[in-house]
Short mmCIF file of C-alpha atoms in Angstrom, two decimals:
data_model
loop_
_atom_site.label_atom_id
_atom_site.label_comp_id
_atom_site.label_asym_id
_atom_site.label_seq_id
_atom_site.Cartn_x
_atom_site.Cartn_y
_atom_site.Cartn_z
CA MET A 1 -31.24 13.38 -20.68
CA ASN A 2 -33.95 12.61 -18.13
CA ALA A 3 -32.99 8.93 -18.17
CA ASN A 4 -29.42 9.81 -17.27
CA VAL A 5 -30.57 12.13 -14.49
CA ASN A 6 -32.77 9.40 -13.06
CA LYS A 7 -29.84 7.00 -13.04
CA HIS A 8 -27.66 9.32 -10.97
CA PRO A 9 -29.00 8.32 -7.51
CA LEU A 10 -28.80 4.61 -8.41
CA PHE A 11 -25.20 5.00 -9.59
CA TYR A 12 -24.09 6.77 -6.42
CA ARG A 13 -25.88 4.27 -4.17
CA GLN A 14 -24.26 1.33 -5.92
CA ILE A 15 -20.81 2.90 -6.10
CA PHE A 16 -20.87 3.72 -2.40
CA SER A 17 -22.13 0.22 -1.60
CA LEU A 18 -18.95 -1.08 -3.30
CA THR A 19 -16.70 1.68 -2.00
CA MET A 20 -17.65 1.73 1.68
CA PRO A 21 -16.54 -1.85 2.51
CA ILE A 22 -13.20 -1.11 0.83
CA VAL A 23 -12.95 2.16 2.77
CA ILE A 24 -13.71 0.34 6.04
CA GLN A 25 -11.03 -2.24 5.18
CA ASN A 26 -8.50 0.52 4.42
CA LEU A 27 -9.44 2.32 7.64
CA LEU A 28 -8.90 -0.85 9.65
CA SER A 29 -5.58 -1.43 7.89
CA ALA A 30 -4.50 2.12 8.70
CA ALA A 31 -5.69 1.63 12.28
CA VAL A 32 -3.52 -1.49 12.61
CA SER A 33 -0.48 0.40 11.30
CA SER A 34 -1.29 3.21 13.71
CA ALA A 35 -1.67 0.76 16.59
CA ASP A 36 1.70 -0.80 15.73
CA VAL A 37 3.39 2.60 15.87
CA ILE A 38 1.61 3.59 19.11
CA MET A 39 2.49 0.30 20.84
CA LEU A 40 6.07 0.30 19.57
CA ASN A 41 6.33 3.90 20.73
CA SER A 42 6.68 2.48 24.24
CA VAL A 43 9.53 0.21 23.10
CA GLY A 44 11.49 3.02 21.46
CA GLN A 45 12.15 4.99 18.29
CA SER A 46 14.54 2.33 16.98
CA ALA A 47 11.80 -0.31 17.21
CA ILE A 48 9.48 1.88 15.11
CA SER A 49 12.20 2.44 12.52
CA ALA A 50 13.22 -1.25 12.36
CA VAL A 51 9.65 -2.47 11.80
CA SER A 52 9.07 0.31 9.26
CA LEU A 53 12.07 -0.86 7.21
CA ALA A 54 11.55 -4.62 7.61
CA SER A 55 7.89 -4.32 6.63
CA GLN A 56 8.94 -2.90 3.25
CA TYR A 57 9.16 -6.52 2.08
CA SER A 58 5.55 -7.06 3.11
CA SER A 59 4.68 -3.92 1.16
CA VAL A 60 6.41 -5.26 -1.96
CA LEU A 61 4.64 -8.60 -1.56
CA PHE A 62 1.32 -6.87 -1.06
CA MET A 63 1.78 -4.96 -4.30
CA PHE A 64 2.58 -8.25 -6.05
CA PHE A 65 -0.57 -9.84 -4.64
CA PHE A 66 -2.51 -6.69 -5.50
CA GLY A 67 -1.23 -6.84 -9.08
CA LEU A 68 -2.20 -10.50 -9.41
CA GLY A 69 -5.55 -9.81 -7.77
CA THR A 70 -6.13 -6.87 -10.10
CA GLY A 71 -5.29 -9.01 -13.12
CA ALA A 72 -7.76 -11.61 -11.88
CA THR A 73 -10.36 -8.92 -11.13
CA MET A 74 -10.00 -7.36 -14.60
CA LEU A 75 -10.95 -10.69 -16.14
CA SER A 76 -13.34 -11.85 -13.44
CA ALA A 77 -15.38 -8.62 -13.23
CA GLN A 78 -16.07 -8.78 -16.95
CA TYR A 79 -16.90 -12.51 -16.82
CA TRP A 80 -19.16 -11.69 -13.87
CA GLY A 81 -21.00 -9.37 -16.25
CA LYS A 82 -21.63 -12.53 -18.30
CA LYS A 83 -22.40 -14.55 -15.09
CA ASP A 84 -19.65 -17.06 -15.92
CA VAL A 85 -18.53 -18.28 -12.46
CA HIS A 86 -16.53 -21.23 -13.84
CA ALA A 87 -14.23 -18.86 -15.73
CA ILE A 88 -13.74 -16.79 -12.57
CA GLU A 89 -12.64 -19.88 -10.57
CA LEU A 90 -10.24 -20.91 -13.33
CA VAL A 91 -8.70 -17.42 -13.26
CA GLU A 92 -8.43 -17.65 -9.47
CA GLY A 93 -6.50 -20.92 -9.80
CA ILE A 94 -4.06 -19.33 -12.24
CA ALA A 95 -3.48 -16.37 -9.87
CA LEU A 96 -2.91 -18.72 -6.90
CA ARG A 97 -0.27 -20.59 -8.90
CA PHE A 98 1.86 -17.45 -9.10
CA SER A 99 1.13 -15.99 -5.64
CA ILE A 100 2.08 -19.16 -3.76
CA ILE A 101 5.38 -19.59 -5.65
CA VAL A 102 6.51 -16.00 -5.09
CA SER A 103 5.44 -15.84 -1.43
CA THR A 104 7.33 -19.07 -0.72
CA LEU A 105 10.51 -17.59 -2.22
CA PHE A 106 10.15 -14.45 -0.07
CA ALA A 107 9.51 -16.58 3.01
CA LEU A 108 12.63 -18.68 2.41
CA CYS A 109 14.76 -15.55 2.01
CA ALA A 110 13.35 -13.99 5.20
CA LEU A 111 14.01 -17.23 7.06
CA THR A 112 17.58 -17.79 5.82
CA ILE A 113 19.10 -14.37 4.95
CA PRO A 114 17.20 -11.76 7.02
CA GLU A 115 20.34 -9.75 7.87
CA LEU A 116 21.15 -9.26 4.19
CA MET A 117 17.56 -8.18 3.58
CA MET A 118 17.82 -5.56 6.33
CA ARG A 119 21.18 -4.29 5.05
CA LEU A 120 19.53 -3.34 1.77
CA PHE A 121 17.63 -0.65 3.69
CA THR A 122 20.02 0.48 6.40
CA ASN A 123 23.58 0.18 7.71
CA ASP A 124 22.50 0.94 11.30
CA THR A 125 23.50 -2.14 13.36
CA GLU A 126 20.77 -1.60 15.95
CA LEU A 127 18.01 -1.47 13.35
CA ILE A 128 19.42 -4.57 11.64
CA SER A 129 19.54 -6.52 14.91
CA LEU A 130 15.91 -5.63 15.61
CA GLY A 131 14.74 -6.38 12.07
CA VAL A 132 16.32 -9.84 11.72
CA PRO A 133 14.07 -11.71 14.22
CA TYR A 134 11.06 -9.79 12.88
CA LEU A 135 11.65 -11.12 9.36
CA ARG A 136 12.26 -14.69 10.55
CA VAL A 137 8.87 -14.80 12.26
CA VAL A 138 6.75 -12.74 9.84
CA CYS A 139 7.81 -14.88 6.86
CA PHE A 140 5.08 -17.44 7.60
CA SER A 141 2.41 -14.77 7.09
CA TYR A 142 3.62 -14.33 3.49
CA ILE A 143 2.34 -17.78 2.46
CA PHE A 144 -0.98 -17.50 4.33
CA TRP A 145 -1.51 -14.06 2.83
CA SER A 146 -0.74 -15.21 -0.74
CA ILE A 147 -3.76 -17.52 -0.71
CA SER A 148 -6.30 -15.41 1.16
CA GLU A 149 -5.55 -12.23 -0.83
CA ILE A 150 -6.29 -13.90 -4.17
CA TYR A 151 -9.51 -15.46 -2.87
CA LEU A 152 -10.65 -12.10 -1.46
CA ALA A 153 -9.95 -10.47 -4.84
CA SER A 154 -12.18 -13.09 -6.48
CA LEU A 155 -14.96 -12.32 -3.98
CA ARG A 156 -14.68 -8.60 -4.71
CA SER A 157 -14.91 -9.22 -8.47
CA VAL A 158 -18.34 -10.83 -8.02
CA GLU A 159 -19.49 -7.92 -5.84
CA ARG A 160 -19.09 -9.82 -2.54
CA VAL A 161 -17.13 -6.86 -1.20
CA SER A 162 -18.67 -7.00 2.27
CA ILE A 163 -17.51 -10.60 2.85
CA SER A 164 -14.01 -9.69 1.67
CA THR A 165 -13.96 -6.71 4.02
CA ALA A 166 -15.22 -8.78 6.97
CA LEU A 167 -12.43 -11.34 6.52
CA ASN A 168 -9.81 -8.62 6.26
CA ALA A 169 -11.31 -6.87 9.27
CA LEU A 170 -11.02 -10.07 11.27
CA ALA A 171 -7.32 -10.36 10.47
CA LEU A 172 -6.63 -6.71 11.22
CA VAL A 173 -8.50 -6.56 14.53
CA LEU A 174 -6.94 -9.83 15.63
CA ASN A 175 -3.56 -8.42 14.67
CA VAL A 176 -4.03 -5.43 16.98
CA ILE A 177 -5.12 -7.61 19.91
CA LEU A 178 -2.20 -10.01 19.46
CA ASN A 179 0.22 -7.10 19.06
CA ALA A 180 -0.78 -5.86 22.50
CA VAL A 181 -0.46 -9.36 23.95
CA PHE A 182 3.04 -10.04 22.59
CA ILE A 183 4.50 -6.52 22.81
CA PHE A 184 3.45 -5.89 26.42
CA GLY A 185 3.35 -9.51 27.65
CA LEU A 186 -0.37 -9.61 28.46
CA LEU A 187 -2.29 -12.74 29.50
CA GLY A 188 0.91 -14.42 30.64
CA ALA A 189 2.64 -14.12 27.25
CA PRO A 190 6.33 -13.10 27.13
CA LYS A 191 7.26 -9.50 26.22
CA LEU A 192 8.59 -9.92 22.68
CA GLY A 193 8.69 -6.31 21.44
CA VAL A 194 9.41 -6.14 17.69
CA THR A 195 9.27 -9.93 17.33
CA GLY A 196 5.81 -9.86 18.92
CA VAL A 197 4.53 -7.69 16.06
CA ALA A 198 5.75 -10.30 13.57
CA LEU A 199 4.21 -13.18 15.54
CA ALA A 200 0.86 -11.36 15.74
CA THR A 201 0.92 -10.81 11.98
CA SER A 202 1.61 -14.48 11.19
CA ILE A 203 -1.06 -15.80 13.56
CA SER A 204 -3.73 -13.36 12.34
CA ARG A 205 -3.02 -14.15 8.67
CA GLY A 206 -3.18 -17.88 9.41
CA ILE A 207 -6.58 -17.53 11.07
CA GLN A 208 -7.79 -15.37 8.18
CA LEU A 209 -6.87 -18.15 5.73
CA ILE A 210 -8.78 -20.72 7.80
CA CYS A 211 -11.83 -18.42 7.69
CA CYS A 212 -11.47 -18.02 3.90
CA ILE A 213 -11.59 -21.80 3.54
CA ALA A 214 -14.70 -21.91 5.75
CA VAL A 215 -16.44 -19.15 3.73
CA SER A 216 -15.55 -20.93 0.50
CA HIS A 217 -17.14 -24.14 1.77
CA PHE A 218 -20.52 -22.42 2.21
CA SER A 219 -20.27 -20.03 -0.75
CA LYS A 220 -22.81 -20.29 -3.57
CA ASN A 221 -20.63 -18.26 -5.91
CA VAL A 222 -16.85 -18.36 -6.10
CA LYS A 223 -15.10 -21.09 -4.10
CA LEU A 224 -11.45 -21.50 -3.11
CA ARG A 225 -10.55 -24.55 -5.19
CA PHE A 226 -6.90 -25.55 -4.72
CA SER A 227 -7.30 -28.22 -7.41
CA TYR A 228 -7.82 -25.43 -9.97
CA ILE A 229 -4.20 -24.41 -9.48
CA PHE A 230 -3.30 -27.37 -11.68
CA VAL A 231 -6.09 -26.98 -14.27
CA ARG A 232 -4.83 -25.76 -17.63
CA ASN A 233 -6.85 -23.45 -19.88
CA LYS A 234 -4.83 -21.90 -22.69
CA VAL A 235 -7.19 -19.02 -23.52
CA LEU A 236 -7.70 -17.84 -19.93
CA PHE A 237 -4.03 -18.37 -19.05
CA GLN A 238 -2.88 -16.26 -21.99
CA ASP A 239 -5.43 -13.54 -21.19
CA PHE A 240 -4.42 -13.59 -17.52
CA LEU A 241 -0.74 -13.23 -18.41
CA LYS A 242 -1.51 -10.47 -20.90
CA LEU A 243 -3.38 -8.50 -18.24
CA SER A 244 -1.60 -9.54 -15.05
CA ILE A 245 2.03 -9.28 -16.09
CA PRO A 246 1.77 -5.53 -16.80
CA ALA A 247 -0.38 -5.08 -13.66
CA VAL A 248 2.06 -7.01 -11.46
CA ALA A 249 5.03 -5.32 -13.11
CA ASN A 250 3.33 -1.94 -12.62
CA ASP A 251 2.68 -2.54 -8.92
CA LEU A 252 6.15 -4.00 -8.34
CA VAL A 253 7.81 -1.14 -10.21
CA TRP A 254 5.84 1.30 -8.08
CA SER A 255 6.32 -0.51 -4.75
CA THR A 256 10.03 -1.25 -5.20
CA ALA A 257 10.60 2.35 -6.22
CA PHE A 258 8.70 3.44 -3.12
CA SER A 259 10.93 1.07 -1.14
CA MET A 260 13.90 2.88 -2.68
CA TYR A 261 12.53 6.01 -1.04
CA SER A 262 12.94 4.15 2.26
CA VAL A 263 16.48 3.15 1.26
CA ILE A 264 17.32 6.79 0.56
CA LEU A 265 15.75 8.04 3.79
CA GLY A 266 17.16 5.07 5.75
CA HIS A 267 20.70 6.17 4.90
CA MET A 268 19.97 9.73 6.01
CA GLY A 269 19.42 8.85 9.68
CA THR A 270 16.92 7.27 12.05
CA ASP A 271 15.15 10.61 12.68
CA ILE A 272 13.82 10.94 9.13
CA VAL A 273 12.92 7.21 9.07
CA ALA A 274 10.94 7.49 12.32
CA ALA A 275 9.14 10.62 11.10
CA ASN A 276 8.30 8.94 7.79
CA SER A 277 6.86 5.87 9.54
CA ILE A 278 4.32 8.11 11.30
CA VAL A 279 3.60 10.11 8.13
CA VAL A 280 2.77 6.88 6.27
CA VAL A 281 0.17 6.01 8.92
CA VAL A 282 -1.47 9.44 8.65
CA ARG A 283 -1.45 9.28 4.85
CA ASN A 284 -3.06 5.84 4.94
CA PHE A 285 -5.97 7.25 6.93
CA ALA A 286 -6.35 10.22 4.60
CA THR A 287 -6.39 8.18 1.38
CA VAL A 288 -8.99 5.55 2.33
CA PHE A 289 -11.67 7.02 0.06
CA CYS A 290 -9.20 7.51 -2.79
CA TYR A 291 -8.27 3.82 -2.84
CA GLY A 292 -11.88 2.87 -2.15
CA PHE A 293 -13.08 4.55 -5.34
CA ALA A 294 -10.20 2.98 -7.29
CA GLY A 295 -11.16 -0.51 -6.12
CA ALA A 296 -14.87 0.06 -6.75
CA SER A 297 -14.26 1.46 -10.23
CA THR A 298 -12.55 -1.75 -11.42
CA ILE A 299 -15.52 -3.84 -10.30
CA TRP A 300 -18.26 -1.44 -11.46
CA LEU A 301 -16.81 -0.44 -14.83
CA GLY A 302 -15.54 -3.97 -15.52
CA LYS A 303 -19.04 -5.37 -15.09
CA GLN A 304 -20.47 -2.70 -17.41
CA ILE A 305 -17.86 -3.40 -20.06
CA GLY A 306 -18.48 -7.16 -19.77
CA GLN A 307 -22.14 -6.38 -20.53
CA ASN A 308 -21.00 -4.25 -23.53
CA ASP A 309 -22.44 -1.09 -21.94
CA MET A 310 -19.63 1.12 -23.25
CA GLU A 311 -21.60 4.36 -23.08
CA GLY A 312 -22.46 3.70 -19.44
CA ALA A 313 -18.82 2.93 -18.62
CA ARG A 314 -17.66 6.14 -20.31
CA ARG A 315 -20.26 8.21 -18.42
CA ASP A 316 -19.59 6.62 -15.04
CA SER A 317 -15.80 6.93 -15.37
CA LYS A 318 -16.28 10.71 -15.52
CA ARG A 319 -18.46 10.62 -12.41
CA LEU A 320 -15.82 8.58 -10.60
CA MET A 321 -13.21 11.16 -11.58
CA VAL A 322 -15.24 13.91 -9.89
CA LEU A 323 -15.70 11.77 -6.77
CA THR A 324 -11.98 11.06 -6.47
CA LEU A 325 -11.08 14.75 -6.82
CA ILE A 326 -13.40 15.47 -3.91
CA ALA A 327 -11.86 12.56 -1.96
CA GLY A 328 -8.35 13.92 -2.58
CA ALA A 329 -9.33 17.37 -1.31
CA VAL A 330 -10.98 15.89 1.77
CA GLY A 331 -7.89 13.76 2.39
CA GLY A 332 -5.70 16.86 2.39
CA VAL A 333 -7.98 18.55 4.92
CA ILE A 334 -7.82 15.44 7.12
CA VAL A 335 -4.01 15.57 7.18
CA LEU A 336 -4.03 19.24 8.16
CA SER A 337 -6.71 18.65 10.79
CA ILE A 338 -5.02 15.78 12.63
CA SER A 339 -1.45 17.09 12.33
CA PRO A 340 -1.59 19.02 15.65
CA PHE A 341 -2.78 15.87 17.46
CA VAL A 342 -0.02 13.77 15.85
CA LEU A 343 2.68 16.31 16.69
CA LYS A 344 1.47 16.56 20.28
CA ASN A 345 1.52 12.80 20.92
CA ALA A 346 4.50 11.53 18.90
CA SER A 347 7.42 10.49 21.12
CA LEU A 348 10.30 11.35 18.80
CA THR A 349 13.52 13.31 19.09
CA SER A 350 13.32 17.06 18.52
CA GLN A 351 14.94 16.67 15.09
CA ALA A 352 12.47 13.94 14.08
CA MET A 353 9.59 16.14 15.27
CA HIS A 354 10.87 18.95 13.06
CA TYR A 355 10.89 16.60 10.07
CA LEU A 356 7.44 15.26 10.94
CA LYS A 357 5.85 18.72 11.01
CA TYR A 358 6.87 19.63 7.47
CA MET A 359 6.41 16.14 6.02
CA LEU A 360 2.77 16.20 7.16
CA LEU A 361 2.32 19.58 5.47
CA MET A 362 3.71 18.20 2.19
CA ASN A 363 1.33 15.26 2.36
CA SER A 364 -1.70 17.55 2.61
CA TYR A 365 -1.37 18.24 -1.14
CA TYR A 366 0.50 15.04 -2.15
CA ILE A 367 -2.72 13.10 -1.50
CA MET A 368 -4.43 14.77 -4.48
CA GLY A 369 -1.75 13.35 -6.77
CA ILE A 370 -2.20 9.89 -5.26
CA SER A 371 -5.99 10.15 -5.56
CA VAL A 372 -6.17 10.91 -9.29
CA ASN A 373 -3.47 8.44 -10.33
CA SER A 374 -4.77 5.56 -8.20
CA LEU A 375 -8.28 5.94 -9.60
CA LEU A 376 -7.21 6.11 -13.23
CA ILE A 377 -4.21 3.75 -13.35
CA SER A 378 -5.28 1.15 -10.78
CA GLY A 379 -9.04 1.46 -11.26
CA VAL A 380 -10.50 2.86 -14.48
CA PHE A 381 -7.82 1.75 -16.97
CA ARG A 382 -7.66 -1.76 -15.52
CA ALA A 383 -11.46 -2.10 -15.67
CA GLY A 384 -11.07 -2.00 -19.45
CA GLY A 385 -8.15 -4.43 -19.45
CA ASP A 386 -5.50 -1.71 -19.88
CA SER A 387 -2.70 -2.48 -17.43
CA ARG A 388 0.11 -1.79 -19.89
CA PHE A 389 -0.19 2.01 -19.84
CA GLY A 390 0.21 2.19 -16.06
CA PHE A 391 3.29 -0.04 -16.19
CA ILE A 392 5.02 2.14 -18.78
CA CYS A 393 3.95 5.38 -17.09
CA ASP A 394 5.10 4.36 -13.58
CA THR A 395 8.35 2.83 -14.83
CA ILE A 396 9.37 6.08 -16.51
CA ASP A 397 8.09 8.26 -13.67
CA MET A 398 9.57 6.28 -10.77
CA TRP A 399 12.78 4.84 -12.19
CA CYS A 400 13.78 7.50 -14.71
CA TYR A 401 12.71 10.47 -12.61
CA ALA A 402 11.88 10.04 -8.91
CA VAL A 403 14.40 7.43 -7.71
CA PRO A 404 17.41 8.92 -9.58
CA LEU A 405 16.38 12.39 -8.37
CA GLY A 406 16.20 11.11 -4.79
CA PHE A 407 19.63 9.47 -4.86
CA PHE A 408 21.20 12.44 -6.66
CA SER A 409 19.74 15.03 -4.27
CA ALA A 410 20.61 12.98 -1.15
CA PHE A 411 24.07 11.60 -1.92
CA VAL A 412 25.52 13.88 -4.62
CA LEU A 413 24.03 17.27 -3.82
CA LYS A 414 23.75 16.22 -0.15
CA LEU A 415 20.58 18.26 0.34
CA PRO A 416 18.88 18.30 3.76
CA PRO A 417 16.45 15.38 4.35
CA LEU A 418 13.34 17.58 4.06
CA TRP A 419 14.38 18.84 0.63
CA VAL A 420 15.01 15.28 -0.51
CA TYR A 421 11.56 14.26 0.75
CA PHE A 422 9.96 17.23 -1.02
CA LEU A 423 11.53 16.21 -4.33
CA LEU A 424 10.39 12.61 -3.89
CA CYS A 425 6.84 13.88 -3.36
CA THR A 426 6.72 15.38 -6.86
CA ASP A 427 6.48 11.91 -8.46
CA GLU A 428 2.66 11.73 -8.62
CA PHE A 429 2.24 15.14 -10.26
CA VAL A 430 4.86 14.63 -12.97
CA LYS A 431 2.75 11.93 -14.66
CA TRP A 432 -0.57 13.78 -14.51
CA PRO A 433 -0.47 15.17 -18.11
CA TRP A 434 -0.01 11.70 -19.66
CA VAL A 435 -2.45 9.93 -17.34
CA ILE A 436 -5.26 12.44 -17.89
CA LYS A 437 -4.64 12.49 -21.66
CA HIS A 438 -4.93 8.68 -21.78
CA PHE A 439 -8.15 8.83 -19.77
CA ARG A 440 -9.72 11.28 -22.21
CA SER A 441 -8.69 9.16 -25.22
CA TYR A 442 -10.82 6.17 -24.03
CA LYS A 443 -8.28 3.75 -25.51
CA TRP A 444 -8.56 1.82 -22.24
CA LEU A 445 -12.23 0.94 -22.88
CA ASN A 446 -12.22 -2.70 -24.14
CA ASN A 447 -14.30 -5.86 -23.64
CA ILE A 448 -11.73 -8.58 -22.97
CA THR A 449 -14.02 -11.59 -22.42
CA LYS A 450 -13.73 -14.54 -24.84
CA GLU A 451 -15.07 -18.00 -25.53
CA TYR A 452 -12.55 -20.11 -23.61
CA GLU A 453 -13.77 -23.73 -23.81
#
């Protein structure tokens, strides 16, 4: 008992040392999204709505990269527990193989059929005309991002979280600066509006990739080895597929379903779309600690499991659960606290402002649902190599419940937009009983490392 008590301060120090860089990264990401909305506010409500819809493809891609990165981290964190860097670099090469192929396909579609891509989200001709040039320019960032995101995931898996955060921070801060330059025509640049946001994104992601290559050159741990994309290792490849396919499928199921929310709202008018784009920014700020704990738990628990410290992993997963409940409550308070400021400064129509007020209120409790599920599904379960449960759970929840309910309430019952949004926001709470039951069963607690030579 005394030994456990003595370990408490060490656990919290180490968890926060992993969590804080992720939190800072998420804060910067939220700040960039906020800056985009603030700057585009001067261009007009339609510009905000168009970028919000067009960027759904970036969101889907991010979830794909996140799924691949999580699959790599699940393996790599446990191999890091065994100090096997060679295995980690082989896993990185496998992940890059998939990320580059998929990002190239997305980029080609955005370059050649951007109008069709926009029509999937809206039938508003103004929003489509604004979104088309955005997609044609931002498509280059997809490929840059596909490489850097996997390398940064590998760095996080070996506890180099601060370096990963610094590289992401560079891209995000540069993005904000370039947004201002190209939106407002600063430093002699042309005023490009929506297209300027896309150009800023592509340039900042390109520079981030160059910096990743530079860091890799001087790294004593994991390097970015493009030659490893072509190296074949049957054991690691099969393990990666076993873990990553459910993780990628889980994240794609979740992100595409969330994109369907945008499709539903996008066909209910520009007012609800504009309000939602601001709500997303506020929610991103309020959930930074929730996602921070989820990311840290995969690294921390994965390393423990790789060292066969199952009792420690079981104990610390409970501590992480308490921390994320606190983070969810704090996130709700943050939403309520900054809502008056947001409502005072948003330049929306009166109808959009009405939507915004009540959507912010709903998100004050919705964050608790996000907090618990993100920690357990994306963090704790995956630390033990269990990505399959989350895939099944989110598929049933999102595609058998939330998305059909959204379409039915919006286009059959023709409920008001706020009622439709309220029903969509029940998705996280519906799966709580199954998620918490699985957590308490400890079926997710497995050592997945193998002899691979």
